[in-house]
């Protein structure tokens, strides 16, 4: 009896101690969090687009903390920022070329103070010459000039043409994905048909829509802008329409697959992009945002960024001397591409084709 009473007493004491520890944890946690008094920089960026090592270097050098959120499409990014207009928690965002003029017109962007920048002279003047949306970098600083294309596992698909027509191959049905991005997919179809990726001719856009629906879509697993890289890495997909850096990040530690992987921009051409760094009008840390943008364009930092993702140093000239790693494609591969433009009201042609036809039922 005495032994059982002691056991019960010990058990009760143990339970009380657990409860006390839990209460203490709740009380102490805010204190621990508040002890981190570092300034915070809030970044909203594409998935797989700034290396952790670069973020950590910036944090350590300036004794700050970076809070990093990701989006998978310009449409997702823009919709979120519009919904939180004036209340956004982000400082820096990375929109593509066609969305920068939209955000400028909407009054969403802070002007860039060039006096706070030391490294803008590293940016390739040729990139600025095609950045017609903001050639003087008043509101945006180019981050990367590149293109999506097609990744092929050559062990699974040894014979292929460097063409958008690969998505019409019925023998690869159930092993292919295309990006969940209306300008990228419709742009690929338009290029294949010999039209501009920025055409505003309804007949051209409708022909691209019909090609996708009737010839390409039946062979796809899905339209996907998030999980295609992991699906390719684990062997579910053999051909993916992709931003190559996302796939490279997943397969860099898989040497056999890396050796069997080919990335190409189709011979017919296709869309290309300039992604940019912009500061939001309602940013809380404008000075810190300028520091980060300038930090990115240090040659050794920019080289670290492109090396991490197997990309060419397209925007920053001196970074090309620092680059050490493998590139999935050379900058010259972009010569046959066309930059995606802001189409203004004509964008409705594309959104109707995409949301009212291609993506219906998915």
mmCIF file of C-alpha atoms in Angstrom:
data_model
loop_
_atom_site.group_PDB
_atom_site.id
_atom_site.type_symbol
_atom_site.label_atom_id
_atom_site.label_comp_id
_atom_site.label_asym_id
_atom_site.label_seq_id
_atom_site.Cartn_x
_atom_site.Cartn_y
_atom_site.Cartn_z
ATOM 1 C CA UNK A 1 0.000 0.000 0.000
ATOM 2 C CA UNK A 2 2.780 2.410 0.981
ATOM 3 C CA UNK A 3 4.660 1.551 -2.204
ATOM 4 C CA UNK A 4 1.572 2.215 -4.344
ATOM 5 C CA UNK A 5 0.919 5.538 -2.596
ATOM 6 C CA UNK A 6 4.506 6.599 -3.224
ATOM 7 C CA UNK A 7 4.194 5.661 -6.885
ATOM 8 C CA UNK A 8 1.005 7.704 -7.210
ATOM 9 C CA UNK A 9 2.568 10.652 -5.437
ATOM 10 C CA UNK A 10 5.631 10.539 -7.701
ATOM 11 C CA UNK A 11 3.419 10.271 -10.774
ATOM 12 C CA UNK A 12 1.366 13.265 -9.667
ATOM 13 C CA UNK A 13 4.534 15.282 -8.994
ATOM 14 C CA UNK A 14 5.888 14.343 -12.447
ATOM 15 C CA UNK A 15 2.671 15.486 -14.130
ATOM 16 C CA UNK A 16 2.780 18.793 -12.234
ATOM 17 C CA UNK A 17 6.382 19.319 -13.325
ATOM 18 C CA UNK A 18 5.478 18.650 -16.965
ATOM 19 C CA UNK A 19 2.671 21.206 -16.753
ATOM 20 C CA UNK A 20 4.982 23.757 -15.136
ATOM 21 C CA UNK A 21 7.604 23.213 -17.841
ATOM 22 C CA UNK A 22 4.999 23.693 -20.555
ATOM 23 C CA UNK A 23 3.783 26.927 -18.955
ATOM 24 C CA UNK A 24 7.360 28.176 -18.607
ATOM 25 C CA UNK A 25 8.043 27.383 -22.259
ATOM 26 C CA UNK A 26 5.050 29.466 -23.328
ATOM 27 C CA UNK A 27 6.157 32.346 -21.109
ATOM 28 C CA UNK A 28 9.826 32.240 -22.050
ATOM 29 C CA UNK A 29 9.453 31.803 -25.838
ATOM 30 C CA UNK A 30 8.367 35.409 -26.558
ATOM 31 C CA UNK A 31 11.281 36.616 -24.443
ATOM 32 C CA UNK A 32 13.707 34.479 -26.478
ATOM 33 C CA UNK A 33 12.219 35.748 -29.730
ATOM 34 C CA UNK A 34 12.296 39.364 -28.572
ATOM 35 C CA UNK A 35 15.985 38.993 -27.717
ATOM 36 C CA UNK A 36 16.682 38.809 -31.452
ATOM 37 C CA UNK A 37 16.759 42.547 -31.948
ATOM 38 C CA UNK A 38 18.282 42.428 -35.427
ATOM 39 C CA UNK A 39 16.686 44.422 -38.221
ATOM 40 C CA UNK A 40 14.557 42.298 -40.515
ATOM 41 C CA UNK A 41 14.408 42.324 -44.297
ATOM 42 C CA UNK A 42 11.335 40.702 -45.846
ATOM 43 C CA UNK A 43 11.844 39.178 -49.300
ATOM 44 C CA UNK A 44 9.235 37.693 -51.644
ATOM 45 C CA UNK A 45 10.989 35.724 -54.370
ATOM 46 C CA UNK A 46 10.633 32.868 -56.824
ATOM 47 C CA UNK A 47 11.167 29.333 -55.556
ATOM 48 C CA UNK A 48 14.815 28.223 -55.958
ATOM 49 C CA UNK A 49 16.175 31.652 -56.733
ATOM 50 C CA UNK A 50 18.549 32.993 -54.083
ATOM 51 C CA UNK A 51 21.040 30.604 -52.454
ATOM 52 C CA UNK A 52 20.884 30.127 -48.696
ATOM 53 C CA UNK A 53 24.629 30.811 -48.601
ATOM 54 C CA UNK A 54 24.093 34.291 -50.085
ATOM 55 C CA UNK A 55 21.325 35.059 -47.587
ATOM 56 C CA UNK A 56 23.548 33.938 -44.703
ATOM 57 C CA UNK A 57 26.480 36.063 -45.885
ATOM 58 C CA UNK A 58 24.233 39.122 -46.037
ATOM 59 C CA UNK A 59 22.814 38.421 -42.582
ATOM 60 C CA UNK A 60 26.249 37.993 -41.047
ATOM 61 C CA UNK A 61 27.823 41.028 -42.692
ATOM 62 C CA UNK A 62 25.046 43.421 -41.742
ATOM 63 C CA UNK A 63 23.837 41.725 -38.553
ATOM 64 C CA UNK A 64 20.291 41.423 -39.865
ATOM 65 C CA UNK A 65 17.737 38.686 -40.324
ATOM 66 C CA UNK A 66 16.174 37.888 -43.695
ATOM 67 C CA UNK A 67 12.615 36.547 -43.798
ATOM 68 C CA UNK A 68 12.188 34.788 -47.153
ATOM 69 C CA UNK A 69 8.868 33.793 -48.734
ATOM 70 C CA UNK A 70 8.413 32.186 -52.150
ATOM 71 C CA UNK A 71 5.966 32.333 -55.061
ATOM 72 C CA UNK A 72 5.699 30.136 -58.150
ATOM 73 C CA UNK A 73 4.290 32.577 -60.730
ATOM 74 C CA UNK A 74 4.021 36.302 -61.411
ATOM 75 C CA UNK A 75 0.249 35.971 -61.249
ATOM 76 C CA UNK A 76 0.425 34.508 -57.737
ATOM 77 C CA UNK A 77 2.825 37.224 -56.582
ATOM 78 C CA UNK A 78 0.805 40.069 -58.066
ATOM 79 C CA UNK A 79 -2.518 38.821 -56.734
ATOM 80 C CA UNK A 80 -1.127 38.524 -53.213
ATOM 81 C CA UNK A 81 0.400 42.001 -53.261
ATOM 82 C CA UNK A 82 -2.765 43.538 -54.711
ATOM 83 C CA UNK A 83 -4.864 41.911 -52.006
ATOM 84 C CA UNK A 84 -2.615 43.357 -49.291
ATOM 85 C CA UNK A 85 -2.075 46.764 -50.927
ATOM 86 C CA UNK A 86 -0.632 49.189 -48.364
ATOM 87 C CA UNK A 87 -0.379 46.416 -45.788
ATOM 88 C CA UNK A 88 2.223 44.149 -47.362
ATOM 89 C CA UNK A 89 4.922 42.831 -45.047
ATOM 90 C CA UNK A 90 7.510 42.571 -47.841
ATOM 91 C CA UNK A 91 10.370 44.903 -48.691
ATOM 92 C CA UNK A 92 11.879 43.375 -51.859
ATOM 93 C CA UNK A 93 10.020 41.457 -54.570
ATOM 94 C CA UNK A 94 11.334 39.781 -57.759
ATOM 95 C CA UNK A 95 8.835 40.369 -60.617
ATOM 96 C CA UNK A 96 9.541 39.533 -64.246
ATOM 97 C CA UNK A 97 9.858 42.100 -67.018
ATOM 98 C CA UNK A 98 6.189 42.105 -67.994
ATOM 99 C CA UNK A 99 5.011 42.766 -64.438
ATOM 100 C CA UNK A 100 7.372 45.642 -63.595
ATOM 101 C CA UNK A 101 5.488 48.189 -65.774
ATOM 102 C CA UNK A 102 2.194 47.009 -64.318
ATOM 103 C CA UNK A 103 3.487 47.571 -60.788
ATOM 104 C CA UNK A 104 4.915 50.974 -61.779
ATOM 105 C CA UNK A 105 1.557 52.069 -63.228
ATOM 106 C CA UNK A 106 -0.230 50.856 -60.117
ATOM 107 C CA UNK A 107 2.077 52.952 -57.889
ATOM 108 C CA UNK A 108 3.289 49.859 -56.073
ATOM 109 C CA UNK A 109 7.038 50.537 -56.295
ATOM 110 C CA UNK A 110 9.509 52.777 -54.495
ATOM 111 C CA UNK A 111 12.019 54.659 -56.630
ATOM 112 C CA UNK A 112 15.541 53.263 -56.476
ATOM 113 C CA UNK A 113 18.081 55.621 -54.889
ATOM 114 C CA UNK A 114 21.199 55.113 -57.012
ATOM 115 C CA UNK A 115 23.305 57.073 -54.512
ATOM 116 C CA UNK A 116 22.949 54.116 -52.135
ATOM 117 C CA UNK A 117 24.355 51.669 -54.715
ATOM 118 C CA UNK A 118 28.009 50.948 -55.521
ATOM 119 C CA UNK A 119 27.613 47.993 -57.883
ATOM 120 C CA UNK A 120 25.122 49.110 -60.517
ATOM 121 C CA UNK A 121 27.998 49.635 -62.935
ATOM 122 C CA UNK A 122 28.478 45.850 -63.009
ATOM 123 C CA UNK A 123 25.184 45.378 -64.862
ATOM 124 C CA UNK A 124 25.562 44.559 -68.550
ATOM 125 C CA UNK A 125 24.487 47.580 -70.673
ATOM 126 C CA UNK A 126 23.075 45.151 -73.250
ATOM 127 C CA UNK A 127 20.583 43.942 -70.652
ATOM 128 C CA UNK A 128 19.535 47.524 -69.941
ATOM 129 C CA UNK A 129 19.155 48.149 -73.678
ATOM 130 C CA UNK A 130 16.458 45.467 -73.853
ATOM 131 C CA UNK A 131 14.895 46.437 -70.512
ATOM 132 C CA UNK A 132 12.595 48.902 -72.265
ATOM 133 C CA UNK A 133 10.186 48.837 -69.326
ATOM 134 C CA UNK A 134 12.729 50.626 -67.069
ATOM 135 C CA UNK A 135 16.013 51.257 -68.938
ATOM 136 C CA UNK A 136 17.314 53.765 -66.383
ATOM 137 C CA UNK A 137 16.595 51.473 -63.430
ATOM 138 C CA UNK A 138 14.349 54.027 -61.744
ATOM 139 C CA UNK A 139 12.166 51.357 -60.144
ATOM 140 C CA UNK A 140 13.848 48.010 -60.835
ATOM 141 C CA UNK A 141 17.292 46.427 -60.916
ATOM 142 C CA UNK A 142 17.806 43.429 -63.236
ATOM 143 C CA UNK A 143 18.483 40.186 -61.364
ATOM 144 C CA UNK A 144 18.663 37.539 -64.079
ATOM 145 C CA UNK A 145 18.068 37.250 -67.822
ATOM 146 C CA UNK A 146 17.099 33.736 -68.800
ATOM 147 C CA UNK A 147 14.511 31.400 -70.219
ATOM 148 C CA UNK A 148 12.556 28.327 -69.357
ATOM 149 C CA UNK A 149 13.068 25.404 -71.698
ATOM 150 C CA UNK A 150 12.845 21.647 -71.788
ATOM 151 C CA UNK A 151 14.668 19.154 -69.560
ATOM 152 C CA UNK A 152 15.065 15.604 -70.887
ATOM 153 C CA UNK A 153 16.265 12.457 -69.119
ATOM 154 C CA UNK A 154 18.296 10.979 -71.968
ATOM 155 C CA UNK A 155 18.542 7.583 -70.275
ATOM 156 C CA UNK A 156 14.765 7.324 -70.593
ATOM 157 C CA UNK A 157 14.387 9.342 -73.805
ATOM 158 C CA UNK A 158 17.514 8.744 -75.893
ATOM 159 C CA UNK A 159 16.023 10.005 -79.167
ATOM 160 C CA UNK A 160 14.422 13.429 -79.288
ATOM 161 C CA UNK A 161 14.328 16.621 -81.301
ATOM 162 C CA UNK A 162 15.079 19.968 -79.724
ATOM 163 C CA UNK A 163 11.555 21.104 -80.408
ATOM 164 C CA UNK A 164 8.321 21.955 -78.641
ATOM 165 C CA UNK A 165 6.867 19.043 -80.605
ATOM 166 C CA UNK A 166 8.251 16.668 -77.951
ATOM 167 C CA UNK A 167 5.046 17.340 -76.001
ATOM 168 C CA UNK A 168 3.034 15.820 -78.859
ATOM 169 C CA UNK A 169 4.752 12.448 -78.433
ATOM 170 C CA UNK A 170 2.167 9.897 -77.347
ATOM 171 C CA UNK A 171 4.905 7.402 -76.428
ATOM 172 C CA UNK A 172 5.825 9.758 -73.549
ATOM 173 C CA UNK A 173 2.251 10.173 -72.315
ATOM 174 C CA UNK A 174 2.110 10.272 -68.514
ATOM 175 C CA UNK A 175 5.816 11.125 -68.211
ATOM 176 C CA UNK A 176 5.775 14.820 -69.084
ATOM 177 C CA UNK A 177 4.792 18.119 -67.426
ATOM 178 C CA UNK A 178 4.564 21.718 -68.561
ATOM 179 C CA UNK A 179 4.762 24.834 -66.417
ATOM 180 C CA UNK A 180 1.590 26.168 -64.842
ATOM 181 C CA UNK A 181 2.306 29.546 -66.414
ATOM 182 C CA UNK A 182 0.109 30.960 -69.156
ATOM 183 C CA UNK A 183 2.723 33.144 -70.872
ATOM 184 C CA UNK A 184 5.342 30.376 -70.841
ATOM 185 C CA UNK A 185 3.061 27.644 -72.224
ATOM 186 C CA UNK A 186 1.189 29.788 -74.727
ATOM 187 C CA UNK A 187 4.487 31.451 -75.636
ATOM 188 C CA UNK A 188 6.010 28.060 -76.452
ATOM 189 C CA UNK A 189 3.050 27.138 -78.640
ATOM 190 C CA UNK A 190 3.132 30.502 -80.409
ATOM 191 C CA UNK A 191 6.858 30.155 -81.124
ATOM 192 C CA UNK A 192 6.312 26.633 -82.449
ATOM 193 C CA UNK A 193 3.648 27.991 -84.821
ATOM 194 C CA UNK A 194 5.979 30.751 -86.000
ATOM 195 C CA UNK A 195 4.282 33.615 -84.179
ATOM 196 C CA UNK A 196 5.559 36.191 -81.698
ATOM 197 C CA UNK A 197 5.188 35.273 -78.024
ATOM 198 C CA UNK A 198 3.669 38.762 -77.664
ATOM 199 C CA UNK A 199 1.185 38.585 -80.531
ATOM 200 C CA UNK A 200 -2.167 40.281 -80.004
ATOM 201 C CA UNK A 201 -3.727 38.593 -83.032
ATOM 202 C CA UNK A 202 -6.679 36.541 -81.708
ATOM 203 C CA UNK A 203 -6.281 33.964 -84.489
ATOM 204 C CA UNK A 204 -2.676 33.288 -83.428
ATOM 205 C CA UNK A 205 -3.568 32.939 -79.742
ATOM 206 C CA UNK A 206 -6.506 30.664 -80.543
ATOM 207 C CA UNK A 207 -4.305 28.473 -82.751
ATOM 208 C CA UNK A 208 -1.808 28.147 -79.882
ATOM 209 C CA UNK A 209 -4.651 27.298 -77.509
ATOM 210 C CA UNK A 210 -5.918 24.562 -79.832
ATOM 211 C CA UNK A 211 -2.437 23.101 -80.311
ATOM 212 C CA UNK A 212 -1.982 22.824 -76.549
ATOM 213 C CA UNK A 213 -5.433 21.354 -75.936
ATOM 214 C CA UNK A 214 -5.454 18.887 -78.814
ATOM 215 C CA UNK A 215 -1.829 17.841 -79.168
ATOM 216 C CA UNK A 216 0.156 18.569 -76.006
ATOM 217 C CA UNK A 217 -2.164 18.485 -73.009
ATOM 218 C CA UNK A 218 -3.380 14.875 -73.541
ATOM 219 C CA UNK A 219 0.206 13.649 -73.019
ATOM 220 C CA UNK A 220 0.902 15.639 -69.853
ATOM 221 C CA UNK A 221 0.615 14.487 -66.270
ATOM 222 C CA UNK A 222 -0.217 18.067 -65.334
ATOM 223 C CA UNK A 223 0.658 21.734 -65.598
ATOM 224 C CA UNK A 224 3.000 22.300 -62.667
ATOM 225 C CA UNK A 225 5.205 25.180 -61.520
ATOM 226 C CA UNK A 226 6.121 23.787 -58.111
ATOM 227 C CA UNK A 227 6.755 20.019 -57.943
ATOM 228 C CA UNK A 228 8.085 19.288 -61.444
ATOM 229 C CA UNK A 229 11.727 19.350 -60.280
ATOM 230 C CA UNK A 230 11.198 16.829 -57.496
ATOM 231 C CA UNK A 231 9.129 14.671 -59.841
ATOM 232 C CA UNK A 232 11.940 14.713 -62.396
ATOM 233 C CA UNK A 233 14.559 13.920 -59.732
ATOM 234 C CA UNK A 234 12.665 10.892 -58.425
ATOM 235 C CA UNK A 235 12.004 9.527 -61.922
ATOM 236 C CA UNK A 236 8.269 10.149 -62.184
ATOM 237 C CA UNK A 237 8.752 12.574 -65.084
ATOM 238 C CA UNK A 238 11.156 12.135 -67.990
ATOM 239 C CA UNK A 239 10.492 15.384 -69.858
ATOM 240 C CA UNK A 240 9.665 18.636 -68.088
ATOM 241 C CA UNK A 241 9.053 22.171 -69.267
ATOM 242 C CA UNK A 242 11.136 23.904 -66.643
ATOM 243 C CA UNK A 243 13.141 26.711 -65.236
ATOM 244 C CA UNK A 244 16.438 24.802 -65.270
ATOM 245 C CA UNK A 245 17.714 26.091 -61.935
ATOM 246 C CA UNK A 246 14.864 24.329 -60.125
ATOM 247 C CA UNK A 247 15.793 20.956 -61.631
ATOM 248 C CA UNK A 248 19.530 21.530 -61.164
ATOM 249 C CA UNK A 249 19.003 22.162 -57.449
ATOM 250 C CA UNK A 250 17.224 18.803 -57.102
ATOM 251 C CA UNK A 251 19.720 16.684 -59.077
ATOM 252 C CA UNK A 252 23.080 18.233 -58.181
ATOM 253 C CA UNK A 253 23.738 15.398 -55.698
ATOM 254 C CA UNK A 254 22.541 12.710 -58.132
ATOM 255 C CA UNK A 255 25.564 12.395 -60.471
ATOM 256 C CA UNK A 256 24.118 9.642 -62.664
ATOM 257 C CA UNK A 257 20.938 11.615 -63.335
ATOM 258 C CA UNK A 258 22.879 14.855 -63.771
ATOM 259 C CA UNK A 259 24.994 13.145 -66.422
ATOM 260 C CA UNK A 260 21.839 11.965 -68.226
ATOM 261 C CA UNK A 261 20.104 15.348 -68.067
ATOM 262 C CA UNK A 262 19.938 17.734 -71.018
ATOM 263 C CA UNK A 263 18.386 21.194 -71.009
ATOM 264 C CA UNK A 264 17.568 22.964 -74.252
ATOM 265 C CA UNK A 265 15.680 25.966 -75.534
ATOM 266 C CA UNK A 266 13.686 24.656 -78.526
ATOM 267 C CA UNK A 267 14.953 25.455 -82.000
ATOM 268 C CA UNK A 268 11.715 27.322 -82.721
ATOM 269 C CA UNK A 269 12.594 29.766 -79.924
ATOM 270 C CA UNK A 270 10.287 30.717 -77.092
ATOM 271 C CA UNK A 271 9.740 33.208 -74.273
ATOM 272 C CA UNK A 272 12.574 34.677 -72.250
ATOM 273 C CA UNK A 273 12.459 36.913 -69.193
ATOM 274 C CA UNK A 274 14.331 39.460 -67.160
ATOM 275 C CA UNK A 275 13.594 39.033 -63.475
ATOM 276 C CA UNK A 276 14.111 42.128 -61.367
ATOM 277 C CA UNK A 277 14.563 43.297 -57.815
ATOM 278 C CA UNK A 278 12.102 45.999 -56.782
ATOM 279 C CA UNK A 279 11.311 47.742 -53.501
ATOM 280 C CA UNK A 280 7.648 48.009 -52.571
ATOM 281 C CA UNK A 281 6.129 51.411 -51.901
ATOM 282 C CA UNK A 282 5.012 50.311 -48.440
ATOM 283 C CA UNK A 283 8.370 48.693 -47.547
ATOM 284 C CA UNK A 284 9.403 49.084 -43.923
ATOM 285 C CA UNK A 285 13.139 48.680 -44.484
ATOM 286 C CA UNK A 286 13.989 50.739 -47.552
ATOM 287 C CA UNK A 287 17.645 51.357 -46.666
ATOM 288 C CA UNK A 288 18.216 47.685 -45.916
ATOM 289 C CA UNK A 289 16.508 46.762 -49.195
ATOM 290 C CA UNK A 290 18.976 48.955 -51.095
ATOM 291 C CA UNK A 291 21.859 47.270 -49.276
ATOM 292 C CA UNK A 292 20.621 43.829 -50.260
ATOM 293 C CA UNK A 293 20.158 44.697 -53.931
ATOM 294 C CA UNK A 294 23.645 46.196 -54.068
ATOM 295 C CA UNK A 295 25.036 43.158 -52.239
ATOM 296 C CA UNK A 296 23.593 40.838 -54.897
ATOM 297 C CA UNK A 297 25.522 42.683 -57.601
ATOM 298 C CA UNK A 298 28.906 42.277 -56.001
ATOM 299 C CA UNK A 299 30.698 40.153 -58.621
ATOM 300 C CA UNK A 300 31.660 37.342 -56.256
ATOM 301 C CA UNK A 301 28.150 37.196 -54.770
ATOM 302 C CA UNK A 302 26.458 37.186 -58.167
ATOM 303 C CA UNK A 303 28.826 34.416 -59.301
ATOM 304 C CA UNK A 304 27.888 32.414 -56.210
ATOM 305 C CA UNK A 305 24.202 32.810 -57.090
ATOM 306 C CA UNK A 306 24.535 31.558 -60.673
ATOM 307 C CA UNK A 307 26.964 28.774 -59.740
ATOM 308 C CA UNK A 308 24.509 27.468 -57.159
ATOM 309 C CA UNK A 309 21.824 26.974 -59.808
ATOM 310 C CA UNK A 310 23.882 26.061 -62.869
ATOM 311 C CA UNK A 311 23.127 29.315 -64.695
ATOM 312 C CA UNK A 312 25.218 31.632 -66.892
ATOM 313 C CA UNK A 313 26.128 35.056 -65.455
ATOM 314 C CA UNK A 314 23.865 36.920 -67.865
ATOM 315 C CA UNK A 315 23.390 40.230 -66.051
ATOM 316 C CA UNK A 316 26.596 40.980 -64.125
ATOM 317 C CA UNK A 317 29.701 41.356 -66.331
ATOM 318 C CA UNK A 318 32.567 41.055 -63.779
ATOM 319 C CA UNK A 319 30.813 38.062 -62.166
ATOM 320 C CA UNK A 320 31.698 36.070 -65.284
ATOM 321 C CA UNK A 321 35.351 36.069 -64.159
ATOM 322 C CA UNK A 322 34.378 34.687 -60.742
ATOM 323 C CA UNK A 323 32.051 31.987 -61.998
ATOM 324 C CA UNK A 324 33.491 28.500 -61.453
ATOM 325 C CA UNK A 325 30.664 26.040 -61.830
ATOM 326 C CA UNK A 326 28.815 24.120 -64.503
ATOM 327 C CA UNK A 327 26.085 25.860 -66.542
ATOM 328 C CA UNK A 328 23.080 24.037 -67.927
ATOM 329 C CA UNK A 329 23.132 26.398 -70.921
ATOM 330 C CA UNK A 330 25.207 29.221 -72.347
ATOM 331 C CA UNK A 331 23.981 32.798 -72.577
ATOM 332 C CA UNK A 332 24.124 32.522 -76.382
ATOM 333 C CA UNK A 333 21.198 30.057 -76.210
ATOM 334 C CA UNK A 334 18.978 33.047 -75.430
ATOM 335 C CA UNK A 335 19.626 34.625 -78.823
ATOM 336 C CA UNK A 336 16.678 32.782 -80.365
ATOM 337 C CA UNK A 337 14.209 33.796 -77.643
ATOM 338 C CA UNK A 338 11.830 36.734 -77.298
ATOM 339 C CA UNK A 339 11.263 38.715 -74.129
ATOM 340 C CA UNK A 340 7.749 38.530 -72.727
ATOM 341 C CA UNK A 341 6.148 41.986 -72.803
ATOM 342 C CA UNK A 342 3.419 43.638 -70.805
ATOM 343 C CA UNK A 343 0.428 43.372 -73.150
ATOM 344 C CA UNK A 344 -1.854 45.759 -71.277
ATOM 345 C CA UNK A 345 -5.516 45.128 -72.040
ATOM 346 C CA UNK A 346 -4.537 42.567 -74.704
ATOM 347 C CA UNK A 347 -3.469 40.182 -71.939
ATOM 348 C CA UNK A 348 -7.141 39.220 -71.768
ATOM 349 C CA UNK A 349 -6.643 37.212 -74.983
ATOM 350 C CA UNK A 350 -4.178 35.001 -73.130
ATOM 351 C CA UNK A 351 -6.042 34.778 -69.837
ATOM 352 C CA UNK A 352 -9.235 33.747 -71.663
ATOM 353 C CA UNK A 353 -7.396 31.056 -73.603
ATOM 354 C CA UNK A 354 -5.713 29.798 -70.455
ATOM 355 C CA UNK A 355 -8.372 29.932 -67.771
ATOM 356 C CA UNK A 356 -11.478 29.413 -69.918
ATOM 357 C CA UNK A 357 -10.088 26.593 -72.061
ATOM 358 C CA UNK A 358 -6.671 25.074 -71.361
ATOM 359 C CA UNK A 359 -6.993 24.952 -67.567
ATOM 360 C CA UNK A 360 -10.717 24.221 -67.415
ATOM 361 C CA UNK A 361 -11.371 21.009 -65.524
ATOM 362 C CA UNK A 362 -7.846 20.690 -64.080
#
